[in-house]
Tab-separated table of C-alpha atoms and ligand atoms in Angstrom:
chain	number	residue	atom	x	y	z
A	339	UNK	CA	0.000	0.000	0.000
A	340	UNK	CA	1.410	3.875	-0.574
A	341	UNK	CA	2.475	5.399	2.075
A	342	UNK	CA	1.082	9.386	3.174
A	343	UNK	CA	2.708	11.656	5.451
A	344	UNK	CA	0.854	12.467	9.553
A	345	UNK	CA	3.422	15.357	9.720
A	346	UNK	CA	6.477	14.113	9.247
A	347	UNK	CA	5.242	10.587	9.941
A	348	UNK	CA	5.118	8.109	7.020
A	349	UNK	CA	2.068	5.409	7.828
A	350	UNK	CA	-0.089	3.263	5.213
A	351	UNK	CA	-2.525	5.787	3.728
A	352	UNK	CA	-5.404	3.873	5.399
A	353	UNK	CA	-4.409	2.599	8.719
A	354	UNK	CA	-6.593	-0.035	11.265
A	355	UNK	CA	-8.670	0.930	14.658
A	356	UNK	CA	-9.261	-1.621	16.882
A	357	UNK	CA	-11.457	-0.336	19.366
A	358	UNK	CA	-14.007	-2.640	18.606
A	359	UNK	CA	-12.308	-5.482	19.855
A	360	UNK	CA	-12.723	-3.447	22.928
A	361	UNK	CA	-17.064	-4.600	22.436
A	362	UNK	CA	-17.810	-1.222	21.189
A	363	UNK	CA	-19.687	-2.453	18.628
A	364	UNK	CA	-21.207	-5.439	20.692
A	365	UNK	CA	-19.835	-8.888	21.319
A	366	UNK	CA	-15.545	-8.976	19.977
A	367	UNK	CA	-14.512	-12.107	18.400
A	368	UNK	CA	-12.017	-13.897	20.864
A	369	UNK	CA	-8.677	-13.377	21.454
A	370	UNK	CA	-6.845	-15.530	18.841
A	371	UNK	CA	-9.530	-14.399	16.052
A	372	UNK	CA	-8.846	-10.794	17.219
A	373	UNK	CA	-4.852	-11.119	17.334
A	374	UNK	CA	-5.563	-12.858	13.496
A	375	UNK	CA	-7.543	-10.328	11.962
A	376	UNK	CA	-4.521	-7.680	13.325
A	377	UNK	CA	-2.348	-9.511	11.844
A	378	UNK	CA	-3.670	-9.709	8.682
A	379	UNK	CA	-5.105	-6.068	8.441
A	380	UNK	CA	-0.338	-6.128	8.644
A	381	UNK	CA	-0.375	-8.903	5.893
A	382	UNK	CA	-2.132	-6.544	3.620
A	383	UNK	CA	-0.264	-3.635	3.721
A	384	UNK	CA	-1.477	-1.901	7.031
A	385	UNK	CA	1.176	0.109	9.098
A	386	UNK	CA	-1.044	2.245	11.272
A	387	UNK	CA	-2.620	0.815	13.802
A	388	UNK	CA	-5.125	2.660	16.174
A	389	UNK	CA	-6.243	1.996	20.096
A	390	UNK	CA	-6.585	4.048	23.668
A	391	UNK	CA	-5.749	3.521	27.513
A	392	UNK	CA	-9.831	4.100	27.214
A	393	UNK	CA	-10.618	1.134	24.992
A	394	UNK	CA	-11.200	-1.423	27.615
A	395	UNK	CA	-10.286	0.058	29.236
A	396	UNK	CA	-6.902	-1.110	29.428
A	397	UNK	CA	-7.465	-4.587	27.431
A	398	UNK	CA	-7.422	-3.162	23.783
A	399	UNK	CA	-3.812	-1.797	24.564
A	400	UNK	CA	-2.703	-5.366	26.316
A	401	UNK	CA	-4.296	-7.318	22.848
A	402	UNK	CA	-2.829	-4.731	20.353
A	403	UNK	CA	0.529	-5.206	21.839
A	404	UNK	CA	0.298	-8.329	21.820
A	405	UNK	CA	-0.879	-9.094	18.298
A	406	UNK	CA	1.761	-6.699	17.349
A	407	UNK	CA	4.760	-7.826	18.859
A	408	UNK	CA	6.723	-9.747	16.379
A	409	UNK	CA	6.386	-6.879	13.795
A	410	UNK	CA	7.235	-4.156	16.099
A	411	UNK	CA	9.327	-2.576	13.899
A	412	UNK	CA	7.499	-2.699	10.568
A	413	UNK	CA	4.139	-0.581	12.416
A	414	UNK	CA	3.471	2.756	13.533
A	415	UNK	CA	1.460	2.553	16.999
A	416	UNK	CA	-1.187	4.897	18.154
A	417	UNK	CA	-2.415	4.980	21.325
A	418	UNK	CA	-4.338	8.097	23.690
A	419	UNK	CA	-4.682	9.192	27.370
A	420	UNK	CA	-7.557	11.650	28.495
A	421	UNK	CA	-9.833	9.965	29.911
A	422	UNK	CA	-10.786	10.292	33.795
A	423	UNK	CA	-9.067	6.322	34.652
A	424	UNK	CA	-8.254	5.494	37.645
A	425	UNK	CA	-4.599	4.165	37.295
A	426	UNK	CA	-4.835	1.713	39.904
A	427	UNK	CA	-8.364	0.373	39.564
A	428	UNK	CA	-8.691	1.018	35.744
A	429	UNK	CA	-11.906	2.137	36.698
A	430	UNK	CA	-13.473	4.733	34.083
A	431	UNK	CA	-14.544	7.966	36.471
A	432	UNK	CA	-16.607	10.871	35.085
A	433	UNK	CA	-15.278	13.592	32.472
A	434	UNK	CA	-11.617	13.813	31.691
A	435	UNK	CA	-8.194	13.756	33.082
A	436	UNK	CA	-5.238	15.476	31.377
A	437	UNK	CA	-3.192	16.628	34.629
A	438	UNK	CA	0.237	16.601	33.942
A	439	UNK	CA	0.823	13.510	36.672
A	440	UNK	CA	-2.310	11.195	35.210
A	441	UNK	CA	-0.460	12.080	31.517
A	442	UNK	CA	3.123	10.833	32.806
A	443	UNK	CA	1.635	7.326	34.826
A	444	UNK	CA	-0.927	6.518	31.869
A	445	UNK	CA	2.134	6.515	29.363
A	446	UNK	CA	4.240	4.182	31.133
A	447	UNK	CA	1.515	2.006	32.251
A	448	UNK	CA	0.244	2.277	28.124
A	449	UNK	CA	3.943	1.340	27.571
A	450	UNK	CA	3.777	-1.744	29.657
A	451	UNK	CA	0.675	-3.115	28.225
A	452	UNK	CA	1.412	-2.300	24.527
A	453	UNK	CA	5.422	-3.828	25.388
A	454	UNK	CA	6.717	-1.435	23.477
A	455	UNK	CA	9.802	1.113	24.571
A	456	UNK	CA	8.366	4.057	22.606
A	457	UNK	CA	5.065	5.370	21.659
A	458	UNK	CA	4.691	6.515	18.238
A	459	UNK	CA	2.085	8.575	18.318
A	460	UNK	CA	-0.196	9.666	21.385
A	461	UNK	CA	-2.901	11.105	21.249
A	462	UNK	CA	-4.802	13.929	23.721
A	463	UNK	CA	-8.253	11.758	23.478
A	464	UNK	CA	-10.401	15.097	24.327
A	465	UNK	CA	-9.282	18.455	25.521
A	466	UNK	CA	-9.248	18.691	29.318
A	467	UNK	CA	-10.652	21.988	29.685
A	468	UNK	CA	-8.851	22.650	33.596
A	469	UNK	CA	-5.298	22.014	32.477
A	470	UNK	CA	-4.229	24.365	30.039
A	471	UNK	CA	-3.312	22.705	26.886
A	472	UNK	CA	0.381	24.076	27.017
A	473	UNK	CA	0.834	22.579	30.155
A	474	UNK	CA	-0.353	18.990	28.601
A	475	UNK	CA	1.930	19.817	25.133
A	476	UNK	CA	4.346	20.512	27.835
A	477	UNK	CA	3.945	17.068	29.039
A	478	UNK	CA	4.079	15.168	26.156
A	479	UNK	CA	7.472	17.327	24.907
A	480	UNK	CA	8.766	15.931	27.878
A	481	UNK	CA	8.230	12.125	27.183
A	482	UNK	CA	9.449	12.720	23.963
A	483	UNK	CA	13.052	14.055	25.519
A	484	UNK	CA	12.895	10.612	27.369
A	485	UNK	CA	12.454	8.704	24.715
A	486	UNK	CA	8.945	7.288	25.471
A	487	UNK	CA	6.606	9.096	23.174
A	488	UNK	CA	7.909	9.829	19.264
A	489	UNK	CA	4.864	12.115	17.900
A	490	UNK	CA	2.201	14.264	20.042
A	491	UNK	CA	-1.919	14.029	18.942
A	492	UNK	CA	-4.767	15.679	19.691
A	493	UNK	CA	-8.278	14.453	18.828
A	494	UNK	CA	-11.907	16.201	18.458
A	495	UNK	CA	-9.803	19.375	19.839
A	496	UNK	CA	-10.943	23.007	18.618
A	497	UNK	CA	-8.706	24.338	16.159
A	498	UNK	CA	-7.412	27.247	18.332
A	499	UNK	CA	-6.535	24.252	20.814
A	500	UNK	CA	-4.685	22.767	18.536
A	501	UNK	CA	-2.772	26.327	17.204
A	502	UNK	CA	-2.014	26.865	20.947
A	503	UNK	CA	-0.395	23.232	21.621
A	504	UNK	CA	1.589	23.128	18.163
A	505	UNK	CA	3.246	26.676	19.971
A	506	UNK	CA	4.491	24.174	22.358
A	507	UNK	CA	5.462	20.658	20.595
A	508	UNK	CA	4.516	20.153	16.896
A	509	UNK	CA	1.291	18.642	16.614
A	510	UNK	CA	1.612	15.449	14.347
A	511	UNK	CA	-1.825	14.449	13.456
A	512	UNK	CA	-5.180	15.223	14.755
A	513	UNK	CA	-7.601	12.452	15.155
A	514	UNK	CA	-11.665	13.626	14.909
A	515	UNK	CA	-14.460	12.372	13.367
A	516	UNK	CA	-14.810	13.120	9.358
A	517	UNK	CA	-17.074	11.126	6.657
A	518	UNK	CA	-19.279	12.105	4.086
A	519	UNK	CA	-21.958	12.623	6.911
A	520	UNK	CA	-20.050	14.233	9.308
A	521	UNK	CA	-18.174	17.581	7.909
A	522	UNK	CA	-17.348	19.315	11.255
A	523	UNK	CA	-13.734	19.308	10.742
A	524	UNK	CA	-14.273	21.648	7.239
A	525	UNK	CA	-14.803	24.672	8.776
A	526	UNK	CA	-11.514	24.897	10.827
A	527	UNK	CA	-9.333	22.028	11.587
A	528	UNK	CA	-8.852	20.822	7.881
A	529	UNK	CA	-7.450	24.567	6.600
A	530	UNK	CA	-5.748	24.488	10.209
A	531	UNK	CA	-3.898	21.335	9.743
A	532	UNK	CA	-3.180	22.466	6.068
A	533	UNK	CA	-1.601	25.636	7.173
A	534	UNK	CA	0.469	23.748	9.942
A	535	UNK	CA	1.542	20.655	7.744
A	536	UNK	CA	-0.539	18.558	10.239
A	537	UNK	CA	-1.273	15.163	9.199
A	538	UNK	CA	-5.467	14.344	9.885
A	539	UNK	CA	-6.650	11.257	10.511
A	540	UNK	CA	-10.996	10.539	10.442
A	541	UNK	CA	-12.047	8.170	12.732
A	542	UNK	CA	-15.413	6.761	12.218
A	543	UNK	CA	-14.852	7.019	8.313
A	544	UNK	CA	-17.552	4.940	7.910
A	545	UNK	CA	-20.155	6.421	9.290
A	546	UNK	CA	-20.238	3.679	12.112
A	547	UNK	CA	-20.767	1.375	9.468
A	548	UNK	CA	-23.841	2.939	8.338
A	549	UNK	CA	-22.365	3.994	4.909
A	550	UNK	CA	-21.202	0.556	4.210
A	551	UNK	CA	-24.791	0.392	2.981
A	552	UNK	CA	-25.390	-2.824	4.845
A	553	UNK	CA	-27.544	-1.190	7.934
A	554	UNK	CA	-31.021	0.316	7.156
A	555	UNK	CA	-33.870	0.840	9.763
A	556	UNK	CA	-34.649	-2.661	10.496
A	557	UNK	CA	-31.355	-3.558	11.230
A	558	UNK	CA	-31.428	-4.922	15.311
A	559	UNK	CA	-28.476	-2.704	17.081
A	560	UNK	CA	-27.929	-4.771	20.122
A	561	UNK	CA	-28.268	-2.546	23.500
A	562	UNK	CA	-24.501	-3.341	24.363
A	563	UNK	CA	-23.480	-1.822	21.014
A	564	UNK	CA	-22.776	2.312	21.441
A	565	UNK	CA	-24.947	2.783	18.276
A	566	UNK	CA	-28.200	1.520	20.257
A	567	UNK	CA	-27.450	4.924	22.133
A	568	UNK	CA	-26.700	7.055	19.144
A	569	UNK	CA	-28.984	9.902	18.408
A	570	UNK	CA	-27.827	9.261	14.359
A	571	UNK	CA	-28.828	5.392	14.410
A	572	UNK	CA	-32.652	5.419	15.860
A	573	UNK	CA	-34.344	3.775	13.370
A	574	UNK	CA	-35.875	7.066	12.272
A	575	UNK	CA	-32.820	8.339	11.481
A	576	UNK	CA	-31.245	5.656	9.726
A	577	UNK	CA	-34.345	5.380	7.139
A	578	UNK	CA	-34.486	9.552	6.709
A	579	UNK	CA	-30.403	9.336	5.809
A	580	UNK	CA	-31.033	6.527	3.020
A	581	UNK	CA	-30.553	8.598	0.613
A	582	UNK	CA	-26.562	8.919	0.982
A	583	UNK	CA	-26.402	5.262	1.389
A	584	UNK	CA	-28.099	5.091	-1.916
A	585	UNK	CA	-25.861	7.879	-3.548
A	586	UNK	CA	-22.878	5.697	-1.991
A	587	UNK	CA	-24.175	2.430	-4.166
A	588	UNK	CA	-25.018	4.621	-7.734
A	589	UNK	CA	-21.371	6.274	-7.279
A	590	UNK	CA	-20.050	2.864	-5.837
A	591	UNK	CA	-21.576	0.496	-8.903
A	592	UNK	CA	-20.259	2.811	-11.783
A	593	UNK	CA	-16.735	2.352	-10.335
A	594	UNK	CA	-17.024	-1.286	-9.801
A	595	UNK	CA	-16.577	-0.697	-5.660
A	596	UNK	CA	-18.131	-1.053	-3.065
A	597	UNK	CA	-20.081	1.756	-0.942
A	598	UNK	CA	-17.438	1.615	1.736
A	599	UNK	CA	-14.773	1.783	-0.559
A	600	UNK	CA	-16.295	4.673	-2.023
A	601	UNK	CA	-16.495	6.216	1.526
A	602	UNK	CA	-12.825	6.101	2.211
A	603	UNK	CA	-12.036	6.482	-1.576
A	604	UNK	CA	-13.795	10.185	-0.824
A	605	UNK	CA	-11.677	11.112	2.219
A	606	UNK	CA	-8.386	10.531	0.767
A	607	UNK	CA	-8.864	12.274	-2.392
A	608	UNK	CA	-10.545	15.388	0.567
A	609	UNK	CA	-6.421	16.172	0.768
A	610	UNK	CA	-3.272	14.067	0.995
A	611	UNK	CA	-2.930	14.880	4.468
A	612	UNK	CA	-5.508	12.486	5.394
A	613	UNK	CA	-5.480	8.777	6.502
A	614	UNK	CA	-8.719	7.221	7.530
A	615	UNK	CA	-8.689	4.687	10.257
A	616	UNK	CA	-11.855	2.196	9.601
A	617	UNK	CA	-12.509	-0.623	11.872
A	618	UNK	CA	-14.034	-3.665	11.658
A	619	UNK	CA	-13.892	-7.153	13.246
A	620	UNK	CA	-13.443	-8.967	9.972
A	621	UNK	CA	-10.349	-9.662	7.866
A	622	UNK	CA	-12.520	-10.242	4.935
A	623	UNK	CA	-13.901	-7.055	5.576
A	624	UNK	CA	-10.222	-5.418	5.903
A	625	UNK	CA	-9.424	-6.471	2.461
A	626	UNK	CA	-12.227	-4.977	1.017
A	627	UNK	CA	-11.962	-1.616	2.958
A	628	UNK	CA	-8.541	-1.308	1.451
A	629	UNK	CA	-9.619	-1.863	-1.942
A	630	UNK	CA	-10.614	1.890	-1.627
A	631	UNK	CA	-6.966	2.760	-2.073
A	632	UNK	CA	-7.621	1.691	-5.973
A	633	UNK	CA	-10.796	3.657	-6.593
A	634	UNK	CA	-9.987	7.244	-7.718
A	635	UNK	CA	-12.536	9.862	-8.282
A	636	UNK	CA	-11.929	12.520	-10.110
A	637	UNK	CA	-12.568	15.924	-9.711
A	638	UNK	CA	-16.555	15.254	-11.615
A	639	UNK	CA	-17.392	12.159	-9.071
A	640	UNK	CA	-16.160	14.559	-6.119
A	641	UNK	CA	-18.553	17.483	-7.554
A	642	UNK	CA	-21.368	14.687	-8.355
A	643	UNK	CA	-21.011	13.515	-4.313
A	644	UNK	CA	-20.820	17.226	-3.152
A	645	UNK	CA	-24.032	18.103	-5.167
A	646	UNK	CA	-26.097	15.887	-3.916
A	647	UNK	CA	-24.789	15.670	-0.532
A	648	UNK	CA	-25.859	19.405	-0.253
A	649	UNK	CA	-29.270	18.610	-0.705
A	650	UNK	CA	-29.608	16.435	1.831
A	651	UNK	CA	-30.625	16.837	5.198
A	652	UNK	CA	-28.372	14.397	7.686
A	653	UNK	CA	-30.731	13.114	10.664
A	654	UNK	CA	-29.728	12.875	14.201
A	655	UNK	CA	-27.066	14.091	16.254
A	656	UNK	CA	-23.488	12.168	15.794
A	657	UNK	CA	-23.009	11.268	19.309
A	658	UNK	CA	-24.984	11.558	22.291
A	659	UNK	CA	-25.495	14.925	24.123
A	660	UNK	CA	-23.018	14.222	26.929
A	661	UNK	CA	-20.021	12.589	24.924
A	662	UNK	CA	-20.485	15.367	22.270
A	663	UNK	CA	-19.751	18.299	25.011
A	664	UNK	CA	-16.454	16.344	25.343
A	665	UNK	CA	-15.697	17.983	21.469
A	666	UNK	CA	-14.387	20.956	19.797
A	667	UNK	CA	-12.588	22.609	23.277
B	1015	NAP	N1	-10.557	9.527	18.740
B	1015	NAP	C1	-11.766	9.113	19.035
B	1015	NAP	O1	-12.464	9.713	19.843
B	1015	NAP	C2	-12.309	7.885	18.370
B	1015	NAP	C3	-13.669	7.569	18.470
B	1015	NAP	C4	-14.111	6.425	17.831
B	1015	NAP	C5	-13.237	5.631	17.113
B	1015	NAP	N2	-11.918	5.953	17.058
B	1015	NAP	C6	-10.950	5.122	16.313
B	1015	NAP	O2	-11.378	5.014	14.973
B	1015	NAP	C7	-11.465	3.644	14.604
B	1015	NAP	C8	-12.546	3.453	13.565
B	1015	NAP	O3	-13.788	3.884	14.085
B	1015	NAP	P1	-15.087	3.023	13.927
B	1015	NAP	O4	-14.750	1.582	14.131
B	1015	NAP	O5	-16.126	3.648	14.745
B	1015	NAP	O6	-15.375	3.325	12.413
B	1015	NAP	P2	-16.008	2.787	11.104
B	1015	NAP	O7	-14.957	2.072	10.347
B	1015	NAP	O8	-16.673	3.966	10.517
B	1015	NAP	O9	-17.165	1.771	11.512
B	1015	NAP	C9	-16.957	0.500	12.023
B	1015	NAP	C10	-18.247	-0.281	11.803
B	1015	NAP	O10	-18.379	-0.553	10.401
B	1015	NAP	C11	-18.533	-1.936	10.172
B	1015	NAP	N3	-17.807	-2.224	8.919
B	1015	NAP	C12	-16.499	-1.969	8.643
B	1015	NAP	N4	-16.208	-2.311	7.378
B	1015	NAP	C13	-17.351	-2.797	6.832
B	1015	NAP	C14	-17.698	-3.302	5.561
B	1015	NAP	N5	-16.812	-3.372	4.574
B	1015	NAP	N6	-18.982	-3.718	5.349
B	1015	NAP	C15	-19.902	-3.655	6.344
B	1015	NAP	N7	-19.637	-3.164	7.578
B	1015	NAP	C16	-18.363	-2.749	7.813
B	1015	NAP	C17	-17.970	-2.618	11.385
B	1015	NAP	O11	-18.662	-3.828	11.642
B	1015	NAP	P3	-17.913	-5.260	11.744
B	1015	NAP	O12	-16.957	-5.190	12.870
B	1015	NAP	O13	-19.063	-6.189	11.982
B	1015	NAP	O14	-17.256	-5.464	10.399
B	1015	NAP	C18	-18.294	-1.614	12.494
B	1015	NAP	O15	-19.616	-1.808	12.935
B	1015	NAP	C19	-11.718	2.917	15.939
B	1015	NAP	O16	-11.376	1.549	15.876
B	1015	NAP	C20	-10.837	3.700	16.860
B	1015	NAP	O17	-9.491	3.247	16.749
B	1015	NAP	C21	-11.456	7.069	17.662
């Protein structure tokens, strides 16, 4: 697979998330399916591979590293602190935590349960709003100098957030949601992270799998899935957004793709800056996400998306109320 640039760090131009080996999406295949599939998302071509102290938490760092291990050296791995976990329970408490102490323990403990020396990129998972964010860059600069972080991260942050913390220690990549139905990151953070030669990286490029085009409203979302409790997947909102879904198959069956391919075939050809992390549980699915890398559209198919996408009206929220607050700070 070609190679893009996060900054000045060269990763697969589609890389992997694993958080739903973590049961965000419901029940996770077991461990030696899970360790499989991460190894063969490597087989074809993958170098960047995505988790969090948070995805767990704790035991999506432990099976990353682990699946990882004897090709260390030939990935790039991302991992994130931020979250309010107690680092001797690894119990989840409410809001955030980015105080310069939590930062320093959560990295070594990350370290231990990835069993890995060095960090290659970490992430700030959401802005903590009491710790200014040049004490946290501050932080991070500081486990660079010893050797246990390479590149600093920020995710969903504001864009003057992220101008303030690159002051500090350059900002490599910024992680935050970005898909055909979710544009947030347009208004500032894209032109930011062109002007700063950040690298940007959409999580979620798939809508949550809804513009895979193989959800519609009848689809059961089980209650220990995070969709179940996402404003954007009742079932009325699913049926009322159809109509990307079926713009996604018309533009994905005169290309010979698939809609997901077409999904992530749309965010890299946004800028070359970008690198969409998808995730999925399936290596079969894996190999057909990366087919996207082969389907180009031109400038016409990007106009053609754009066009119709502006007459459309997306339904529902993207998160609910209480982890969107977390956003944009
Ligand atoms: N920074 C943050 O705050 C943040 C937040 C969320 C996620 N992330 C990162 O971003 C990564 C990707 O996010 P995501 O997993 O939510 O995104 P996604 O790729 O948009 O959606 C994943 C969903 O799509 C399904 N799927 C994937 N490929 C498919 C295909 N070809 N056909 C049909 N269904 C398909 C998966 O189901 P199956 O498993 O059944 O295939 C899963 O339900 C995560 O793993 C995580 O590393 C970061």
């Amino acid at each position: 697979m070609k190679h893009r640039n996060l900054g000045s760090l060269a990763v697969s131009e589609i890389g992997f998330g694993t958080m739903s080996f973590a049961s965000a999406y419901g029940t996770a295949p077991d461990r030696a399916e899970a360790i499989r599939v991460i190894r063969g998302a490597h087989d074809l071509g993958v170098t960047l591979f995505d988790t969090a102290e948070a995805y767990g938490p704790w035991t999506n760092e432990e099976l990353v590293g682990e699946a990882l291990r004897p090709i260390r050296d030939q990935v790039i791995i991302a991992t994130k602190f931020g979250f309010n976990i107690d680092q001797g329970t690894g119990q989840r408490g409410a809001g955030v935590n980015s105080r310069p102490e939590q930062v320093r323990q959560v990295v070594d403990n990350s370290l231990k349960r990835l069993g890995i020396e060095t960090i290659d990129l970490l992430y700030q998972h959401r802005v903590d709003p009491s710790v200014p964010i040049e004490d946290v860059a501050g932080v991070v600069k500081e486990l660079v100098l010893a050797g246990k972080v390479r590149h600093f991260g920020m995710s969903e942050a504001a864009a003057s957030t992220i101008r303030r913390a690159h002051t500090v220690h350059p900002v490599t990549a910024v992680q935050s949601e970005y898909s055909l139905w979710t544009r947030d990151p347009e208004a500032e953070v894209l032109p930011l992270c062109a002007e700063l030669g950040i690298g940007f990286v959409p999580w979620s490029p798939l809508g949550a799998g809804y513009l895979t085009g193989k959800i519609d409203a009848a689809t059961p979302i089980d209650s220990t899935d995070f969709r179940a409790h996402s404003p954007r997947f009742t079932a009325e909102a699913r049926a009322a957004n159809q109509a990307l879904v079926d713009l996604l198959k018309r533009i994905a069956a005169v290309k010979g793709a698939t809609p997901a391919q077409v999904a992530l075939a749309w965010l890299l050809a946004r800028a070359p800056f970008i690198v969409p992390i998808f995730g999925t549980r399936r290596l079969d699915r894996i190999e057909e996400n990366l087919g996207a890398a082969s389907v180009t559209l031109a400038a016409a198919d990007m106009e053609e998306i754009e066009t119709a996408f502006r007459a459309m009206e997306i339904k529902g929220e993207r998160l609910p109320p209480h982890v969107l607050q977390l956003s944009y700070r």
